[in-house]
XYZ file of C-alpha atoms in Angstrom:
326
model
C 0.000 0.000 0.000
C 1.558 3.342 -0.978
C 2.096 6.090 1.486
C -0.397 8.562 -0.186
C -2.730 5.315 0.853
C -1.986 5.389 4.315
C -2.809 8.678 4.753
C -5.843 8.913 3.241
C -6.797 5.487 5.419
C -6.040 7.486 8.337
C -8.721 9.917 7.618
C -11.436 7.439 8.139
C -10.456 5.048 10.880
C -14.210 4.506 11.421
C -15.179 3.217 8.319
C -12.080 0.629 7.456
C -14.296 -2.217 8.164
C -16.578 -1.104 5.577
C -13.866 -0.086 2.979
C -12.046 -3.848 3.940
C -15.737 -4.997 3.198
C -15.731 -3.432 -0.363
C -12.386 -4.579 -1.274
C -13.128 -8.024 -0.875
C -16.711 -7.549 -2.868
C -14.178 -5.532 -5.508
C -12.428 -8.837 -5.445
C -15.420 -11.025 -5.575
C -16.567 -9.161 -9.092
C -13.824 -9.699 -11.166
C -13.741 -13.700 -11.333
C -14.345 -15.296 -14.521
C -14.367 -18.450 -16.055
C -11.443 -16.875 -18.273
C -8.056 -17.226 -16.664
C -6.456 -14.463 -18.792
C -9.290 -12.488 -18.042
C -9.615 -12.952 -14.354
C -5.669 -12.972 -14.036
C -5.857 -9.196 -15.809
C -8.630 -8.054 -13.858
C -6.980 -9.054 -10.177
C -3.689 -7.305 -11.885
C -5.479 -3.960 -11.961
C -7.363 -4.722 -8.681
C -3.862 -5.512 -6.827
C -2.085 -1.977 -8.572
C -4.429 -0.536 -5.792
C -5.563 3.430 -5.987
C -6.899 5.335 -2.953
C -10.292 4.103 -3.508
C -11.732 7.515 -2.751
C -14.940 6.207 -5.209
C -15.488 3.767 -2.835
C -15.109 6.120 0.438
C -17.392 8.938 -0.923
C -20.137 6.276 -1.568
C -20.045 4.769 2.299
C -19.334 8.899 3.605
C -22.688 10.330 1.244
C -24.755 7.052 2.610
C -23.885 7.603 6.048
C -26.002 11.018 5.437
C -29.308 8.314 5.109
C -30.610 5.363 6.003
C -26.998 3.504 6.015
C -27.137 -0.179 4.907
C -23.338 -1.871 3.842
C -24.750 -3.892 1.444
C -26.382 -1.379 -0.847
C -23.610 0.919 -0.115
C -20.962 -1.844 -1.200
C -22.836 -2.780 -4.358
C -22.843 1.164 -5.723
C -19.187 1.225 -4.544
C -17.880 -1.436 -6.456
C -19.643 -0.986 -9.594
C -18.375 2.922 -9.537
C -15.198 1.450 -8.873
C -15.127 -1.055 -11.530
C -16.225 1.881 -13.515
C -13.255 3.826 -13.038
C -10.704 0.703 -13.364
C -11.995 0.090 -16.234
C -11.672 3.203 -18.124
C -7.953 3.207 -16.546
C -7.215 0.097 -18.372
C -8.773 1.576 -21.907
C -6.935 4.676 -21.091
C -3.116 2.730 -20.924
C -4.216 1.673 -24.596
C -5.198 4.839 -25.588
C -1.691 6.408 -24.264
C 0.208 3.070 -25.426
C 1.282 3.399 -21.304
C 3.348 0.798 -19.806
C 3.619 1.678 -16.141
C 1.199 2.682 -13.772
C 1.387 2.934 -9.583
C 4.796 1.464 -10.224
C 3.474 -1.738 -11.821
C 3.321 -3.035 -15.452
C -0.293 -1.919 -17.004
C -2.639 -4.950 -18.094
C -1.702 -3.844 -21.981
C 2.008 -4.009 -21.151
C 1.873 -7.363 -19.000
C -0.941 -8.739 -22.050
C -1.626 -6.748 -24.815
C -3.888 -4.406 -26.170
C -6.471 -7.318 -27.501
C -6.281 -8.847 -23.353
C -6.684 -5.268 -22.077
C -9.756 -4.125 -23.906
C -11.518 -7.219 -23.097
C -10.971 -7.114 -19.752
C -11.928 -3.554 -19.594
C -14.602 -4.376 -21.262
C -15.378 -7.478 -18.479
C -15.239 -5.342 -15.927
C -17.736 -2.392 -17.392
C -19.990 -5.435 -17.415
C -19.314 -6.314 -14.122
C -20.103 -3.090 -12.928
C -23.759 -3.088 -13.869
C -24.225 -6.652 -12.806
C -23.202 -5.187 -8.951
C -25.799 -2.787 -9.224
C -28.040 -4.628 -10.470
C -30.332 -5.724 -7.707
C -30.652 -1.930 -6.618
C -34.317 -1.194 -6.884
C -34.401 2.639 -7.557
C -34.916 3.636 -11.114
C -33.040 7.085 -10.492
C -29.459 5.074 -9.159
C -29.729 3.251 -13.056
C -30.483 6.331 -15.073
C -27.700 8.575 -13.189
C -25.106 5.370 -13.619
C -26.259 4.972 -17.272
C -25.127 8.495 -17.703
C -22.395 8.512 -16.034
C -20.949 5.876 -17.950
C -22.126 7.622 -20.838
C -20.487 10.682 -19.850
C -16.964 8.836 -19.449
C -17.188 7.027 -22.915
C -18.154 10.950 -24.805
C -14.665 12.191 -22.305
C -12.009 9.253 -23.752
C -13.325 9.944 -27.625
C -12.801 14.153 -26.170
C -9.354 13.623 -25.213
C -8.759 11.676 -28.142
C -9.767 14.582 -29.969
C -7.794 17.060 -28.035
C -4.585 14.546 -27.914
C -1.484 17.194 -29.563
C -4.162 20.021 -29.984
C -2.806 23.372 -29.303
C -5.172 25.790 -29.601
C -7.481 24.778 -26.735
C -8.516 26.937 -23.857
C -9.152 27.142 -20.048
C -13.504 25.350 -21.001
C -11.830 22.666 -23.203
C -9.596 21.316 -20.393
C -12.295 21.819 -17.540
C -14.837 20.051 -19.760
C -12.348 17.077 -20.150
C -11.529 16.757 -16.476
C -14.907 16.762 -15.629
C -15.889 13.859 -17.205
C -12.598 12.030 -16.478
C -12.861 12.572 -13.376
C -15.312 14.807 -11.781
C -18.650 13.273 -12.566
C -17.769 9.356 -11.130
C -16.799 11.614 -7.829
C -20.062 13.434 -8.368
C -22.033 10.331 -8.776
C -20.117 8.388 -6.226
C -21.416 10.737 -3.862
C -25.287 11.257 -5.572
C -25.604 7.186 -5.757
C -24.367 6.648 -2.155
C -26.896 8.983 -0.661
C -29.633 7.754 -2.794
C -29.261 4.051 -2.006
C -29.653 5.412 1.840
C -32.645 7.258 0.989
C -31.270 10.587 2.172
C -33.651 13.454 1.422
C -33.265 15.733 -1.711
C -31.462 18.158 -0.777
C -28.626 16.472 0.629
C -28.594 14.467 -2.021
C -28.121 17.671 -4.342
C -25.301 19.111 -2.225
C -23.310 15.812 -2.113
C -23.555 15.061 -5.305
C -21.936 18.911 -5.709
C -19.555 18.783 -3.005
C -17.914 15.135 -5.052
C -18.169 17.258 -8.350
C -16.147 20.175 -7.270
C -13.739 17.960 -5.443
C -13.035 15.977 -8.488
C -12.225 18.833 -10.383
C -9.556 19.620 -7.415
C -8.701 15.962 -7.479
C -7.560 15.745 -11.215
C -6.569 19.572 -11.118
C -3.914 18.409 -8.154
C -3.457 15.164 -10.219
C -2.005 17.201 -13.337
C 0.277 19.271 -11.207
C 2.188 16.124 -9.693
C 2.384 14.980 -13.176
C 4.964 17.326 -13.187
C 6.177 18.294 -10.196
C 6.709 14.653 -8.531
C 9.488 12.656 -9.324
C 9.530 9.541 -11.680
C 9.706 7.091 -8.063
C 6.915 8.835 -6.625
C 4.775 8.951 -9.738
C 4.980 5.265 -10.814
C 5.965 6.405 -13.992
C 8.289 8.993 -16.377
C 6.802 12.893 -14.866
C 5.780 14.662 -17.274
C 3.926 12.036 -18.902
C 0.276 13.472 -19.668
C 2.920 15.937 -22.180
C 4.665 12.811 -23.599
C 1.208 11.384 -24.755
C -0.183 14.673 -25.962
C -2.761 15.684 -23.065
C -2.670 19.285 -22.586
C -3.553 19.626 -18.792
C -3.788 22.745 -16.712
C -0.240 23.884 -15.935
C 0.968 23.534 -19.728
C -2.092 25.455 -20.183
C -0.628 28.513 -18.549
C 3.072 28.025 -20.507
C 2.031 26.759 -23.734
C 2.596 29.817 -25.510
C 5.807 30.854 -23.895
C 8.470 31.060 -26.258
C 10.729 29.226 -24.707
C 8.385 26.256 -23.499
C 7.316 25.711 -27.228
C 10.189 23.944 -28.132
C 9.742 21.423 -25.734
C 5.783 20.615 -26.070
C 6.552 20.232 -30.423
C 9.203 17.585 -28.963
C 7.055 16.067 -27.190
C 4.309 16.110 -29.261
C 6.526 14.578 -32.171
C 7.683 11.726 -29.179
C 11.589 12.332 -30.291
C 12.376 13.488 -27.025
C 15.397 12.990 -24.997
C 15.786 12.338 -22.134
C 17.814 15.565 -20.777
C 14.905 17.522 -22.790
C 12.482 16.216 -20.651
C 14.460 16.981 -17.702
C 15.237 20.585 -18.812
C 11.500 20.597 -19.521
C 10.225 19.747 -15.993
C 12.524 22.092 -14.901
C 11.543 25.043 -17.112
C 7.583 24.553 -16.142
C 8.459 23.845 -12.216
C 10.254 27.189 -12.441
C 7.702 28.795 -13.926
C 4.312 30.800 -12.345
C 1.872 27.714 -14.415
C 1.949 25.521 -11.063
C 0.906 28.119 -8.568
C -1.963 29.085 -11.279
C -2.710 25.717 -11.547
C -2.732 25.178 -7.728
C -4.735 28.153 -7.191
C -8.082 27.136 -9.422
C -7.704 23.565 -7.360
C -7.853 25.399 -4.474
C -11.014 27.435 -5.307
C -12.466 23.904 -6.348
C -12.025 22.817 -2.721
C -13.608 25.781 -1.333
C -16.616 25.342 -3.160
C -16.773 21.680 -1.853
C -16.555 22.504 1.502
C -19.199 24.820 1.305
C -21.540 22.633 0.006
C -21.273 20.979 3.146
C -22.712 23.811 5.081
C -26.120 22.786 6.501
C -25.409 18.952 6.593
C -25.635 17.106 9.716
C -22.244 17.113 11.819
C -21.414 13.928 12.684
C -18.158 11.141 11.665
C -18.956 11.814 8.034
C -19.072 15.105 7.252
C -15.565 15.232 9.224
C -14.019 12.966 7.190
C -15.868 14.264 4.152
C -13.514 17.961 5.554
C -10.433 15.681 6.133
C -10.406 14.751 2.225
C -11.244 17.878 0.706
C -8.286 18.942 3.203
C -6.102 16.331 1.721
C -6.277 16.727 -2.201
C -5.462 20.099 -1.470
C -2.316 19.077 0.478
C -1.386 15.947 -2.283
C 2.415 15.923 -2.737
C 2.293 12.727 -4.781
C-alpha cells in the first residue's frame, strides 16, 4: 500500500471495516471463467488506488438510512467503472507503467486489455443490479455515458494546441469529476437521504473531483519519476494538454519542448530541462490556485449537513487533495 494510501486510510479510521468490506466484494466481481481475463482483472485490482470512489459512496450514505450492502454494491460498480476506463486509457496512451506496476496492456496486450476492460464495465452493472431505484440506473447509465463521450474528447484534443481554459475543464470533468459526483449522488440515494442532501453531495464530489484531477495534473509534473509510478511529465509525452501547460504553452521558450514532445523524439535531458523550465515557472501556482477554489466550493456545500463522523471525514479529504504531494 503506498504512502499517499496510508494517509488517506487514516482519515477514516471509522469506516475501514466497511472499505475492507468493499475490497473483498471488488475482489469477488472480477472472477471469470477466463483465466487471462480474471488474471488481468486481479492485476489492476492488486495496482491498488486510494479508492476515494469507494469512500465517498459509504461517507454520502452515512447522510441516510446507512445499509453496507447497498452501499458496497454502488461502490464497487463505480469502482469497476473507473478501473476500467484506466485500463482503456493505458491503450489509448500506449502506457506501460502505472502505480509502479506493469499496465494490463504491457503485461498482455492491447487485444487482453480491452476485453478485460470491457469485463469489468460489465461487471459493474451486474453489482448494481439488484438496486431497486430507477433514479441510481439512469444517473449510472449516464455517467458511464459521460466517461465514454470524455475518452473519444481527449482523443480529440490529444497534440491540440489551440485549446482553452472550457476545453480542459470540460475534459476533467468527465474524467474525473462526474464518477466523484455520482459516487457521492448514488451513495446517498441508495440510503434514501432526502433531496437536498442528495443535491449538495452530489456537488460537493463534483467540485472535489475537479480539485482531485486539477492536483493530479500538477504532480504529473512536479513529482518525481519514483513517486509517480511512472516517467513525470507524462500526460505531455502522450499529448494531453492539462492545466499547468495550459498557462506556458505559448511561452516562447516552453514551445520547443511541447513540439518535442508532441513529435515523441524526445530525450531524455529535454524532458528533464522541460520539468525544470515549467516547475520554475508561475503555471503551477496558477494551476494550484483554481484547485484550491475547487475545494472551497466543496466545503461549502457541506454547510447545513448534519455534523457527525462523516461530514468530518468528508472535511479531512477535501483537506487532503489540497495538500497531495504525490
Amino acid at each position: 500500500m503506498g504512502l499517499e494510501k496510508i494517509k488517506l486510510m487514516s482519515l477514516y479510521t471509522d469506516f475501514r471495516k466497511d472499505v475492507a468490506y468493499i475490497e473483498k466484494e471488488l475482489e469477488r466481481s472480477v472472477q471469470s471463467s477466463s483465466p487471462i481475463v480474471r488474471q488481468a482483472s486481479l492485476h489492476l485490482l492488486k495496482a491498488g488506488g486510494k479508492r476515494i470512489r469507494p469512500i465517498f459512496v459509504i461517507l454520502a450514505a452515512q447522510f441516510g438510512n446507512y445499509s453496507l450492502e447497498k452501499a458496497a454494491k454502488v461502490a464497487v460498480s463505480l469502482e469497476l467503472i473507473h478501473m476500467a476506463s484506466l485500463v482503456h486509457d493505458d491503450v489509448i496512451d500506449d502506457s506501460d507503467m502505472r502505480r509502479g506496476l506493469e499496465t494490463v496492456k504491457a503485461k498482455w496486450n492491447n487485444r487482453v486489455a480491452m476485453y478485460a476492460g470491457d469485463f469489468i464495465f460489465s461487471r459493474a452493472l451486474t453489482s448494481i443490479g439488484s438496486i431497486e431505484k430507477e433514479a441510481v440506473h439512469r444517473i449510472l447509465a449516464e455517467t458511464m455515458l459521460e466517461i465514454c463521450k470524455g475518452e473519444i474528447i481527449q482523443i480529440d484534443f490529444q497534440r491540440q494546441t489551440d485549446q482553452g481554459m472550457r476545453d480542459y475543464l470540460q475534459r476533467i470533468k468527465r474524467k474525473t469529476a462526474l464518477l466523484l459526483a455520482s459516487s457521492c449522488e448514488l451513495g446517498a440515494l441508495s440510503a434514501d437521504a432526502d433531496a437536498e442532501t442528495v443535491r449538495k453531495l452530489r456537488r460537493y464530489g463534483y467540485f472535489t473531483g475537479m480539485a482531485f484531477q486539477i492536483v493530479d495534473d500538477i504532480l504529473d509534473i512536479t513529482s518525481t519519476d519514483a513517486e509517480l509510478g511512472k516517467p513525470a511529465g507524462s500526460d505531455l509525452l502522450n499529448g494531453h494538454i492539462t492545466l499547468p501547460i495550459l498557462y506556458i504553452k505559448d511561452d516562447a521558450e516552453f514551445r520547443p519542448y511541447m513540439e518535442r514532445a508532441f513529435a515523441g523524439n524526445m530525450l531524455e535531458s529535454d524532458r528533464q530541462n522541460m520539468l525544470r523550465y515549467i516547475r520554475q515557472s508561475d503555471a503551477i501556482d496558477k494551476a494550484q490556485h483554481v484547485s484550491d477554489l475547487y475545494l472551497e466550493k466543496a466545503l461549502k456545500e457541506l454547510d447545513g449537513l448534519p455534523n457527525g463522523k462523516s461530514k468530518k471525514a468528508l472535511i479531512q479529504i477535501a483537506d487532503f487533495i489540497g495538500q497531495r504531494k504525490y
